[in-house]
């Protein structure tokens, strides 16, 4: 398995620009024949705990559809970081896209003490 690790500089709170940056990296990973590309924690919003509630995604957020499409197009698994709102709680999550599959989410289980005012840990994968 060939894994690509993307270390990009996300723009603070600029989801549209960050999605474009992610897609550029996904294109490069596909050209390099990677099987899986992984992005940093909260890469879609930048690490902005104080903005997490405002920027949080929902499980079925339409802004994530493009990643599902790219995963299928390139036969490439994609893992990207985002704040996810579930039951009115904000979690640090990784959205995992696999070709022709539903989105899965992995949640950060152990938070740093500075993260507790903004996020909730979760020990379940959806």
CSV table of N, CA, C and O in Angstrom, one decimal:
chain,number,residue,atom,x,y,z
A,1,UNK,N,0.9,-1.2,0.0
A,1,UNK,CA,0.0,0.0,0.0
A,1,UNK,C,0.9,1.2,0.0
A,1,UNK,O,1.8,1.4,0.8
A,2,UNK,N,0.6,2.2,-0.9
A,2,UNK,CA,1.3,3.4,-1.0
A,2,UNK,C,0.5,4.5,-0.3
A,2,UNK,O,-0.6,4.8,-0.7
A,3,UNK,N,1.1,5.1,0.8
A,3,UNK,CA,0.3,6.1,1.5
A,3,UNK,C,1.0,7.5,1.3
A,3,UNK,O,2.2,7.6,1.4
A,4,UNK,N,0.2,8.5,1.0
A,4,UNK,CA,0.6,9.9,0.9
A,4,UNK,C,0.2,10.6,2.1
A,4,UNK,O,-0.9,10.6,2.6
A,5,UNK,N,1.2,11.4,2.7
A,5,UNK,CA,0.9,12.2,3.8
A,5,UNK,C,1.0,13.7,3.4
A,5,UNK,O,2.0,14.1,2.9
A,6,UNK,N,-0.1,14.4,3.5
A,6,UNK,CA,-0.2,15.8,3.0
A,6,UNK,C,0.0,16.7,4.2
A,6,UNK,O,-0.8,16.7,5.1
A,7,UNK,N,1.0,17.5,4.1
A,7,UNK,CA,1.3,18.5,5.2
A,7,UNK,C,1.0,19.9,4.5
A,7,UNK,O,1.9,20.5,4.0
A,8,UNK,N,-0.2,20.3,4.6
A,8,UNK,CA,-0.6,21.6,3.9
A,8,UNK,C,-0.9,22.7,4.9
A,8,UNK,O,-1.1,22.4,6.1
A,9,UNK,N,-0.8,23.9,4.5
A,9,UNK,CA,-1.1,25.0,5.4
A,9,UNK,C,-2.5,25.5,5.0
A,9,UNK,O,-2.8,26.1,4.0
A,10,UNK,N,-3.5,25.1,5.9
A,10,UNK,CA,-4.9,25.5,5.7
A,10,UNK,C,-5.1,27.0,6.0
A,10,UNK,O,-4.3,27.5,6.9
A,11,UNK,N,-6.0,27.6,5.4
A,11,UNK,CA,-6.4,29.0,5.7
A,11,UNK,C,-7.4,29.0,6.8
A,11,UNK,O,-8.4,28.3,6.7
A,12,UNK,N,-7.2,29.8,7.8
A,12,UNK,CA,-8.0,29.9,8.9
A,12,UNK,C,-9.5,30.2,8.6
A,12,UNK,O,-9.8,31.3,8.1
A,13,UNK,N,-10.4,29.2,8.8
A,13,UNK,CA,-11.8,29.3,8.6
A,13,UNK,C,-12.3,29.4,7.2
A,13,UNK,O,-13.5,29.5,6.9
A,14,UNK,N,-11.4,29.3,6.2
A,14,UNK,CA,-11.7,29.4,4.8
A,14,UNK,C,-11.9,28.0,4.2
A,14,UNK,O,-11.1,27.5,3.5
A,15,UNK,N,-13.1,27.5,4.4
A,15,UNK,CA,-13.4,26.1,4.0
A,15,UNK,C,-13.3,25.9,2.5
A,15,UNK,O,-12.7,25.0,2.0
A,16,UNK,N,-13.8,26.9,1.7
A,16,UNK,CA,-13.8,26.8,0.3
A,16,UNK,C,-12.4,26.7,-0.2
A,16,UNK,O,-12.0,25.8,-1.1
A,17,UNK,N,-11.5,27.6,0.2
A,17,UNK,CA,-10.1,27.5,-0.2
A,17,UNK,C,-9.4,26.3,0.3
A,17,UNK,O,-8.6,25.7,-0.5
A,18,UNK,N,-9.7,25.8,1.5
A,18,UNK,CA,-9.1,24.6,2.0
A,18,UNK,C,-9.6,23.4,1.2
A,18,UNK,O,-8.8,22.4,1.0
A,19,UNK,N,-10.8,23.3,0.8
A,19,UNK,CA,-11.2,22.2,0.0
A,19,UNK,C,-10.4,22.2,-1.3
A,19,UNK,O,-10.0,21.1,-1.7
A,20,UNK,N,-10.3,23.3,-1.9
A,20,UNK,CA,-9.5,23.4,-3.2
A,20,UNK,C,-8.1,22.9,-3.0
A,20,UNK,O,-7.5,22.1,-3.8
A,21,UNK,N,-7.4,23.3,-1.9
A,21,UNK,CA,-6.1,22.8,-1.6
A,21,UNK,C,-6.1,21.3,-1.4
A,21,UNK,O,-5.1,20.6,-1.9
A,22,UNK,N,-7.0,20.8,-0.7
A,22,UNK,CA,-7.1,19.3,-0.5
A,22,UNK,C,-7.2,18.6,-1.8
A,22,UNK,O,-6.6,17.6,-2.1
A,23,UNK,N,-8.1,19.1,-2.7
A,23,UNK,CA,-8.3,18.5,-4.0
A,23,UNK,C,-7.0,18.5,-4.8
A,23,UNK,O,-6.7,17.5,-5.5
A,24,UNK,N,-6.2,19.6,-4.7
A,24,UNK,CA,-4.9,19.7,-5.4
A,24,UNK,C,-4.0,18.6,-4.9
A,24,UNK,O,-3.3,17.9,-5.7
A,25,UNK,N,-4.0,18.4,-3.6
A,25,UNK,CA,-3.1,17.3,-3.0
A,25,UNK,C,-3.6,15.9,-3.4
A,25,UNK,O,-2.8,15.0,-3.7
A,26,UNK,N,-4.9,15.8,-3.5
A,26,UNK,CA,-5.5,14.5,-3.9
A,26,UNK,C,-5.1,14.2,-5.3
A,26,UNK,O,-4.7,13.0,-5.7
A,27,UNK,N,-5.2,15.2,-6.2
A,27,UNK,CA,-4.7,15.0,-7.6
A,27,UNK,C,-3.3,14.5,-7.7
A,27,UNK,O,-2.9,13.6,-8.4
A,28,UNK,N,-2.4,15.2,-6.9
A,28,UNK,CA,-1.0,14.8,-6.8
A,28,UNK,C,-0.8,13.4,-6.3
A,28,UNK,O,0.0,12.6,-6.8
A,29,UNK,N,-1.6,13.0,-5.3
A,29,UNK,CA,-1.4,11.7,-4.7
A,29,UNK,C,-1.9,10.6,-5.7
A,29,UNK,O,-1.3,9.6,-5.9
A,30,UNK,N,-3.0,10.9,-6.4
A,30,UNK,CA,-3.4,10.0,-7.5
A,30,UNK,C,-2.4,9.9,-8.6
A,30,UNK,O,-2.2,8.7,-9.1
A,31,UNK,N,-1.8,11.0,-9.0
A,31,UNK,CA,-0.8,10.9,-10.0
A,31,UNK,C,0.4,10.1,-9.6
A,31,UNK,O,1.1,9.4,-10.4
A,32,UNK,N,0.7,10.1,-8.3
A,32,UNK,CA,1.8,9.3,-7.7
A,32,UNK,C,1.4,7.9,-7.4
A,32,UNK,O,2.2,7.1,-6.9
A,33,UNK,N,0.2,7.5,-7.8
A,33,UNK,CA,-0.4,6.2,-7.6
A,33,UNK,C,-0.5,5.8,-6.2
A,33,UNK,O,-0.3,4.6,-5.8
A,34,UNK,N,-0.8,6.7,-5.3
A,34,UNK,CA,-1.1,6.4,-3.9
A,34,UNK,C,-2.4,5.7,-3.7
A,34,UNK,O,-3.3,5.8,-4.5
A,35,UNK,N,-2.5,4.9,-2.7
A,35,UNK,CA,-3.7,4.2,-2.4
A,35,UNK,C,-4.5,4.9,-1.3
A,35,UNK,O,-5.7,4.7,-1.2
A,36,UNK,N,-3.8,5.7,-0.5
A,36,UNK,CA,-4.5,6.4,0.6
A,36,UNK,C,-3.7,7.7,0.9
A,36,UNK,O,-2.5,7.7,0.9
A,37,UNK,N,-4.5,8.8,1.0
A,37,UNK,CA,-3.9,10.1,1.4
A,37,UNK,C,-4.5,10.5,2.7
A,37,UNK,O,-5.7,10.4,2.9
A,38,UNK,N,-3.6,11.0,3.6
A,38,UNK,CA,-4.0,11.4,4.9
A,38,UNK,C,-3.6,12.9,5.1
A,38,UNK,O,-2.5,13.3,4.8
A,39,UNK,N,-4.6,13.7,5.6
A,39,UNK,CA,-4.4,15.1,5.9
A,39,UNK,C,-4.3,15.3,7.4
A,39,UNK,O,-4.8,14.5,8.2
A,40,UNK,N,-3.8,16.5,7.9
A,40,UNK,CA,-3.7,16.8,9.3
A,40,UNK,C,-5.0,17.0,10.0
A,40,UNK,O,-6.1,17.2,9.4
A,41,UNK,N,-4.9,17.0,11.3
A,41,UNK,CA,-6.1,17.2,12.2
A,41,UNK,C,-6.7,18.6,11.8
A,41,UNK,O,-6.0,19.6,11.7
A,42,UNK,N,-8.0,18.6,11.7
A,42,UNK,CA,-8.8,19.8,11.4
A,42,UNK,C,-8.3,20.6,10.1
A,42,UNK,O,-8.4,21.8,10.0
A,43,UNK,N,-7.8,19.8,9.2
A,43,UNK,CA,-7.3,20.4,8.0
A,43,UNK,C,-8.3,21.2,7.1
A,43,UNK,O,-7.9,22.1,6.4
A,44,UNK,N,-9.5,20.9,7.2
A,44,UNK,CA,-10.5,21.6,6.4
A,44,UNK,C,-10.8,23.0,7.0
A,44,UNK,O,-11.4,23.9,6.2
A,45,UNK,N,-10.5,23.3,8.2
A,45,UNK,CA,-10.9,24.6,8.8
A,45,UNK,C,-9.6,25.3,9.4
A,45,UNK,O,-9.7,26.4,9.7
A,46,UNK,N,-8.5,24.6,9.4
A,46,UNK,CA,-7.3,25.0,10.1
A,46,UNK,C,-7.6,24.7,11.6
A,46,UNK,O,-8.7,24.5,12.0
A,47,UNK,N,-6.6,24.6,12.4
A,47,UNK,CA,-6.7,24.4,13.8
A,47,UNK,C,-7.2,25.6,14.5
A,47,UNK,O,-6.4,26.5,14.9
A,48,UNK,N,-8.5,25.8,14.6
A,48,UNK,CA,-9.1,27.0,15.2
A,48,UNK,C,-10.2,26.6,16.2
A,48,UNK,O,-11.4,26.7,15.9
A,49,UNK,N,-9.8,26.2,17.4
A,49,UNK,CA,-10.8,25.7,18.3
A,49,UNK,C,-11.9,26.7,18.6
A,49,UNK,O,-13.1,26.3,18.8
A,50,UNK,N,-11.5,28.0,18.7
A,50,UNK,CA,-12.6,29.0,19.1
A,50,UNK,C,-13.6,29.2,17.9
A,50,UNK,O,-14.6,29.8,18.1
A,51,UNK,N,-13.3,28.7,16.7
A,51,UNK,CA,-14.2,28.8,15.6
A,51,UNK,C,-14.9,27.5,15.3
A,51,UNK,O,-15.7,27.4,14.3
A,52,UNK,N,-14.5,26.5,16.0
A,52,UNK,CA,-15.0,25.1,15.6
A,52,UNK,C,-16.5,25.0,15.6
A,52,UNK,O,-17.0,24.3,14.7
A,53,UNK,N,-17.2,25.5,16.5
A,53,UNK,CA,-18.6,25.4,16.6
A,53,UNK,C,-19.2,26.1,15.3
A,53,UNK,O,-20.1,25.5,14.7
A,54,UNK,N,-18.7,27.2,14.9
A,54,UNK,CA,-19.2,27.9,13.8
A,54,UNK,C,-18.9,27.2,12.5
A,54,UNK,O,-19.7,27.3,11.5
A,55,UNK,N,-17.8,26.6,12.4
A,55,UNK,CA,-17.3,25.9,11.2
A,55,UNK,C,-17.6,24.4,11.1
A,55,UNK,O,-17.3,23.8,10.1
A,56,UNK,N,-18.2,23.9,12.1
A,56,UNK,CA,-18.4,22.4,12.2
A,56,UNK,C,-19.2,21.9,11.0
A,56,UNK,O,-20.2,22.5,10.6
A,57,UNK,N,-18.9,20.7,10.6
A,57,UNK,CA,-19.6,20.0,9.6
A,57,UNK,C,-20.6,19.1,10.2
A,57,UNK,O,-20.5,18.7,11.4
A,58,UNK,N,-21.6,18.6,9.4
A,58,UNK,CA,-22.5,17.6,9.8
A,58,UNK,C,-22.1,16.3,9.1
A,58,UNK,O,-21.5,16.4,8.1
A,59,UNK,N,-22.6,15.2,9.6
A,59,UNK,CA,-22.3,13.9,9.0
A,59,UNK,C,-22.6,13.8,7.5
A,59,UNK,O,-21.8,13.3,6.8
A,60,UNK,N,-23.7,14.4,7.1
A,60,UNK,CA,-24.1,14.3,5.7
A,60,UNK,C,-23.9,15.6,5.0
A,60,UNK,O,-24.6,15.9,4.1
A,61,UNK,N,-22.9,16.4,5.4
A,61,UNK,CA,-22.7,17.7,4.8
A,61,UNK,C,-22.4,17.6,3.3
A,61,UNK,O,-21.5,16.9,2.9
A,62,UNK,N,-23.1,18.4,2.6
A,62,UNK,CA,-22.9,18.4,1.1
A,62,UNK,C,-21.5,18.8,0.6
A,62,UNK,O,-21.1,18.5,-0.4
A,63,UNK,N,-20.9,19.6,1.5
A,63,UNK,CA,-19.5,20.1,1.1
A,63,UNK,C,-18.5,18.9,1.1
A,63,UNK,O,-17.4,19.0,0.5
A,64,UNK,N,-18.9,17.8,1.7
A,64,UNK,CA,-18.0,16.6,1.7
A,64,UNK,C,-18.2,15.7,0.5
A,64,UNK,O,-17.3,14.8,0.2
A,65,UNK,N,-19.2,15.9,-0.3
A,65,UNK,CA,-19.5,15.0,-1.4
A,65,UNK,C,-18.4,15.0,-2.5
A,65,UNK,O,-18.1,13.9,-3.0
A,66,UNK,N,-17.7,16.1,-2.7
A,66,UNK,CA,-16.6,16.1,-3.6
A,66,UNK,C,-15.5,15.1,-3.3
A,66,UNK,O,-14.9,14.5,-4.2
A,67,UNK,N,-15.3,14.9,-2.0
A,67,UNK,CA,-14.2,14.0,-1.6
A,67,UNK,C,-14.7,12.5,-1.8
A,67,UNK,O,-13.9,11.7,-2.2
A,68,UNK,N,-15.9,12.3,-1.7
A,68,UNK,CA,-16.5,11.0,-2.0
A,68,UNK,C,-16.3,10.7,-3.5
A,68,UNK,O,-15.9,9.6,-3.9
A,69,UNK,N,-16.6,11.7,-4.3
A,69,UNK,CA,-16.5,11.6,-5.8
A,69,UNK,C,-15.0,11.4,-6.2
A,69,UNK,O,-14.7,10.6,-7.0
A,70,UNK,N,-14.1,12.1,-5.5
A,70,UNK,CA,-12.7,12.0,-5.9
A,70,UNK,C,-12.1,10.6,-5.5
A,70,UNK,O,-11.3,10.0,-6.1
A,71,UNK,N,-12.6,10.1,-4.3
A,71,UNK,CA,-12.2,8.8,-3.9
A,71,UNK,C,-12.6,7.7,-4.9
A,71,UNK,O,-11.8,6.9,-5.2
A,72,UNK,N,-13.8,7.8,-5.4
A,72,UNK,CA,-14.3,6.9,-6.4
A,72,UNK,C,-13.5,7.1,-7.7
A,72,UNK,O,-13.1,6.1,-8.3
A,73,UNK,N,-13.4,8.3,-8.1
A,73,UNK,CA,-12.8,8.6,-9.4
A,73,UNK,C,-11.3,8.1,-9.5
A,73,UNK,O,-10.9,7.5,-10.5
A,74,UNK,N,-10.6,8.3,-8.4
A,74,UNK,CA,-9.2,7.9,-8.4
A,74,UNK,C,-8.9,6.5,-7.7
A,74,UNK,O,-7.8,6.1,-7.6
A,75,UNK,N,-10.0,5.9,-7.2
A,75,UNK,CA,-9.8,4.6,-6.5
A,75,UNK,C,-8.8,4.8,-5.4
A,75,UNK,O,-7.8,4.0,-5.2
A,76,UNK,N,-9.0,5.8,-4.6
A,76,UNK,CA,-8.1,6.3,-3.6
A,76,UNK,C,-8.8,6.5,-2.3
A,76,UNK,O,-9.9,7.2,-2.3
A,77,UNK,N,-8.3,6.0,-1.2
A,77,UNK,CA,-8.9,6.3,0.2
A,77,UNK,C,-8.4,7.7,0.6
A,77,UNK,O,-7.2,8.0,0.4
A,78,UNK,N,-9.2,8.5,1.3
A,78,UNK,CA,-8.9,9.8,1.7
A,78,UNK,C,-9.3,10.0,3.2
A,78,UNK,O,-10.4,9.6,3.6
A,79,UNK,N,-8.4,10.5,4.0
A,79,UNK,CA,-8.7,10.8,5.4
A,79,UNK,C,-8.3,12.3,5.6
A,79,UNK,O,-7.2,12.7,5.4
A,80,UNK,N,-9.4,13.0,6.0
A,80,UNK,CA,-9.1,14.5,6.3
A,80,UNK,C,-9.8,14.9,7.6
A,80,UNK,O,-10.7,14.3,8.0
A,81,UNK,N,-9.2,16.0,8.1
A,81,UNK,CA,-9.6,16.4,9.4
A,81,UNK,C,-10.6,17.5,9.4
A,81,UNK,O,-10.5,18.5,8.6
A,82,UNK,N,-11.6,17.4,10.3
A,82,UNK,CA,-12.6,18.5,10.4
A,82,UNK,C,-13.3,18.4,11.8
A,82,UNK,O,-13.3,17.4,12.5
A,83,UNK,N,-13.9,19.6,12.2
A,83,UNK,CA,-14.7,19.6,13.3
A,83,UNK,C,-16.1,19.0,12.9
A,83,UNK,O,-16.7,19.4,11.9
A,84,UNK,N,-16.6,18.1,13.7
A,84,UNK,CA,-17.9,17.4,13.3
A,84,UNK,C,-18.9,17.6,14.5
A,84,UNK,O,-18.6,17.4,15.7
A,85,UNK,N,-20.1,18.1,14.1
A,85,UNK,CA,-21.2,18.3,15.1
A,85,UNK,C,-22.1,17.1,15.2
A,85,UNK,O,-22.7,16.7,14.2
A,86,UNK,N,-22.2,16.5,16.3
A,86,UNK,CA,-23.1,15.4,16.6
A,86,UNK,C,-23.8,15.7,17.9
A,86,UNK,O,-23.2,15.9,18.9
A,87,UNK,N,-25.1,15.6,17.9
A,87,UNK,CA,-25.9,15.8,19.1
A,87,UNK,C,-25.5,17.1,19.9
A,87,UNK,O,-25.3,17.1,21.1
A,88,UNK,N,-25.3,18.1,19.1
A,88,UNK,CA,-25.0,19.5,19.6
A,88,UNK,C,-23.6,19.5,20.3
A,88,UNK,O,-23.3,20.4,21.1
A,89,UNK,N,-22.8,18.5,20.1
A,89,UNK,CA,-21.4,18.5,20.6
A,89,UNK,C,-20.4,18.5,19.4
A,89,UNK,O,-20.7,18.0,18.4
A,90,UNK,N,-19.3,19.2,19.6
A,90,UNK,CA,-18.3,19.3,18.6
A,90,UNK,C,-17.2,18.4,18.9
A,90,UNK,O,-16.6,18.3,20.0
A,91,UNK,N,-16.8,17.6,17.8
A,91,UNK,CA,-15.7,16.6,18.0
A,91,UNK,C,-14.6,16.9,16.9
A,91,UNK,O,-14.9,17.4,15.9
A,92,UNK,N,-13.4,16.5,17.3
A,92,UNK,CA,-12.3,16.5,16.3
A,92,UNK,C,-12.5,15.2,15.6
A,92,UNK,O,-12.4,14.1,16.2
A,93,UNK,N,-12.7,15.2,14.3
A,93,UNK,CA,-12.9,14.0,13.6
A,93,UNK,C,-12.0,13.9,12.3
A,93,UNK,O,-11.5,14.9,11.8
A,94,UNK,N,-11.9,12.6,11.9
A,94,UNK,CA,-11.3,12.4,10.6
A,94,UNK,C,-12.4,11.7,9.8
A,94,UNK,O,-13.0,10.7,10.1
A,95,UNK,N,-12.7,12.4,8.6
A,95,UNK,CA,-13.6,11.8,7.7
A,95,UNK,C,-12.8,10.9,6.8
A,95,UNK,O,-11.8,11.3,6.2
A,96,UNK,N,-13.3,9.7,6.6
A,96,UNK,CA,-12.6,8.7,5.8
A,96,UNK,C,-13.5,8.3,4.6
A,96,UNK,O,-14.6,7.8,4.8
A,97,UNK,N,-12.9,8.5,3.4
A,97,UNK,CA,-13.6,8.2,2.2
A,97,UNK,C,-12.9,7.1,1.5
A,97,UNK,O,-11.7,7.0,1.3
A,98,UNK,N,-13.8,6.1,1.1
A,98,UNK,CA,-13.3,4.9,0.3
A,98,UNK,C,-14.1,4.9,-0.9
A,98,UNK,O,-15.3,5.2,-0.9
A,99,UNK,N,-13.5,4.4,-2.0
A,99,UNK,CA,-14.2,4.3,-3.3
A,99,UNK,C,-15.6,3.6,-3.1
A,99,UNK,O,-15.6,2.5,-2.5
A,100,UNK,N,-16.6,4.2,-3.7
A,100,UNK,CA,-18.0,3.6,-3.7
A,100,UNK,C,-18.5,3.2,-2.3
A,100,UNK,O,-19.2,2.2,-2.2
A,101,UNK,N,-18.1,3.9,-1.3
A,101,UNK,CA,-18.5,3.6,0.1
A,101,UNK,C,-19.1,4.8,0.8
A,101,UNK,O,-18.8,5.9,0.4
A,102,UNK,N,-19.8,4.6,1.8
A,102,UNK,CA,-20.3,5.7,2.7
A,102,UNK,C,-19.1,6.3,3.4
A,102,UNK,O,-18.1,5.6,3.7
A,103,UNK,N,-19.2,7.5,3.8
A,103,UNK,CA,-18.2,8.2,4.6
A,103,UNK,C,-18.2,7.6,6.0
A,103,UNK,O,-19.2,7.3,6.6
A,104,UNK,N,-17.0,7.4,6.5
A,104,UNK,CA,-16.8,6.9,7.9
A,104,UNK,C,-16.2,8.0,8.7
A,104,UNK,O,-15.4,8.8,8.1
A,105,UNK,N,-16.4,8.0,10.0
A,105,UNK,CA,-15.7,9.0,10.8
A,105,UNK,C,-15.0,8.4,12.0
A,105,UNK,O,-15.6,7.5,12.6
A,106,UNK,N,-13.8,8.8,12.2
A,106,UNK,CA,-13.0,8.4,13.4
A,106,UNK,C,-12.9,9.7,14.3
A,106,UNK,O,-12.7,10.8,13.7
A,107,UNK,N,-13.1,9.5,15.6
A,107,UNK,CA,-13.1,10.7,16.5
A,107,UNK,C,-11.9,10.6,17.4
A,107,UNK,O,-11.4,9.6,17.9
A,108,UNK,N,-11.3,11.8,17.7
A,108,UNK,CA,-10.2,11.9,18.6
A,108,UNK,C,-10.8,11.6,20.0
A,108,UNK,O,-11.8,12.1,20.5
A,109,UNK,N,-10.1,10.6,20.6
A,109,UNK,CA,-10.6,10.1,21.9
A,109,UNK,C,-10.0,10.8,23.1
A,109,UNK,O,-10.7,10.8,24.2
A,110,UNK,N,-8.8,11.2,23.0
A,110,UNK,CA,-8.1,11.8,24.1
A,110,UNK,C,-7.7,13.2,23.8
A,110,UNK,O,-6.8,13.4,22.9
A,111,UNK,N,-8.4,14.2,24.4
A,111,UNK,CA,-8.1,15.6,24.1
A,111,UNK,C,-7.1,16.2,25.0
A,111,UNK,O,-7.0,15.8,26.2
A,112,UNK,N,-6.3,17.1,24.5
A,112,UNK,CA,-5.4,17.9,25.3
A,112,UNK,C,-6.3,18.8,26.2
A,112,UNK,O,-7.4,19.2,25.8
A,113,UNK,N,-5.8,19.2,27.3
A,113,UNK,CA,-6.6,20.0,28.3
A,113,UNK,C,-7.0,21.3,27.6
A,113,UNK,O,-8.1,21.8,28.0
A,114,UNK,N,-6.3,21.9,26.7
A,114,UNK,CA,-6.6,23.1,26.1
A,114,UNK,C,-7.8,22.9,25.1
A,114,UNK,O,-8.4,23.9,24.7
A,115,UNK,N,-8.1,21.7,24.7
A,115,UNK,CA,-9.1,21.4,23.7
A,115,UNK,C,-10.5,21.2,24.4
A,115,UNK,O,-11.5,21.3,23.8
A,116,UNK,N,-10.5,20.9,25.7
A,116,UNK,CA,-11.7,20.6,26.4
A,116,UNK,C,-12.8,21.7,26.4
A,116,UNK,O,-14.0,21.3,26.3
A,117,UNK,N,-12.4,22.9,26.4
A,117,UNK,CA,-13.5,24.0,26.3
A,117,UNK,C,-14.2,24.0,25.0
A,117,UNK,O,-15.3,24.5,24.9
A,118,UNK,N,-13.6,23.4,23.9
A,118,UNK,CA,-14.2,23.5,22.6
A,118,UNK,C,-14.7,22.2,22.0
A,118,UNK,O,-15.6,22.2,21.1
A,119,UNK,N,-14.1,21.1,22.4
A,119,UNK,CA,-14.4,19.8,21.8
A,119,UNK,C,-14.8,18.7,22.9
A,119,UNK,O,-14.4,18.9,24.0
A,120,UNK,N,-15.4,17.7,22.4
A,120,UNK,CA,-15.7,16.5,23.2
A,120,UNK,C,-15.1,15.3,22.7
A,120,UNK,O,-15.1,15.1,21.5
A,121,UNK,N,-14.5,14.5,23.5
A,121,UNK,CA,-13.9,13.2,23.0
A,121,UNK,C,-15.0,12.3,22.7
A,121,UNK,O,-16.2,12.4,23.1
A,122,UNK,N,-14.7,11.3,21.8
A,122,UNK,CA,-15.7,10.3,21.4
A,122,UNK,C,-15.0,9.0,21.1
A,122,UNK,O,-14.0,9.0,20.4
A,123,UNK,N,-15.5,7.9,21.7
A,123,UNK,CA,-14.8,6.6,21.6
A,123,UNK,C,-15.4,5.7,20.6
A,123,UNK,O,-15.1,4.5,20.6
A,124,UNK,N,-16.2,6.2,19.7
A,124,UNK,CA,-16.9,5.4,18.7
A,124,UNK,C,-16.6,5.8,17.3
A,124,UNK,O,-16.4,7.0,17.1
A,125,UNK,N,-16.5,4.9,16.4
A,125,UNK,CA,-16.3,5.2,15.0
A,125,UNK,C,-17.6,5.1,14.3
A,125,UNK,O,-18.3,4.1,14.5
A,126,UNK,N,-18.0,6.0,13.5
A,126,UNK,CA,-19.2,5.9,12.7
A,126,UNK,C,-18.9,5.6,11.3
A,126,UNK,O,-18.0,6.0,10.7
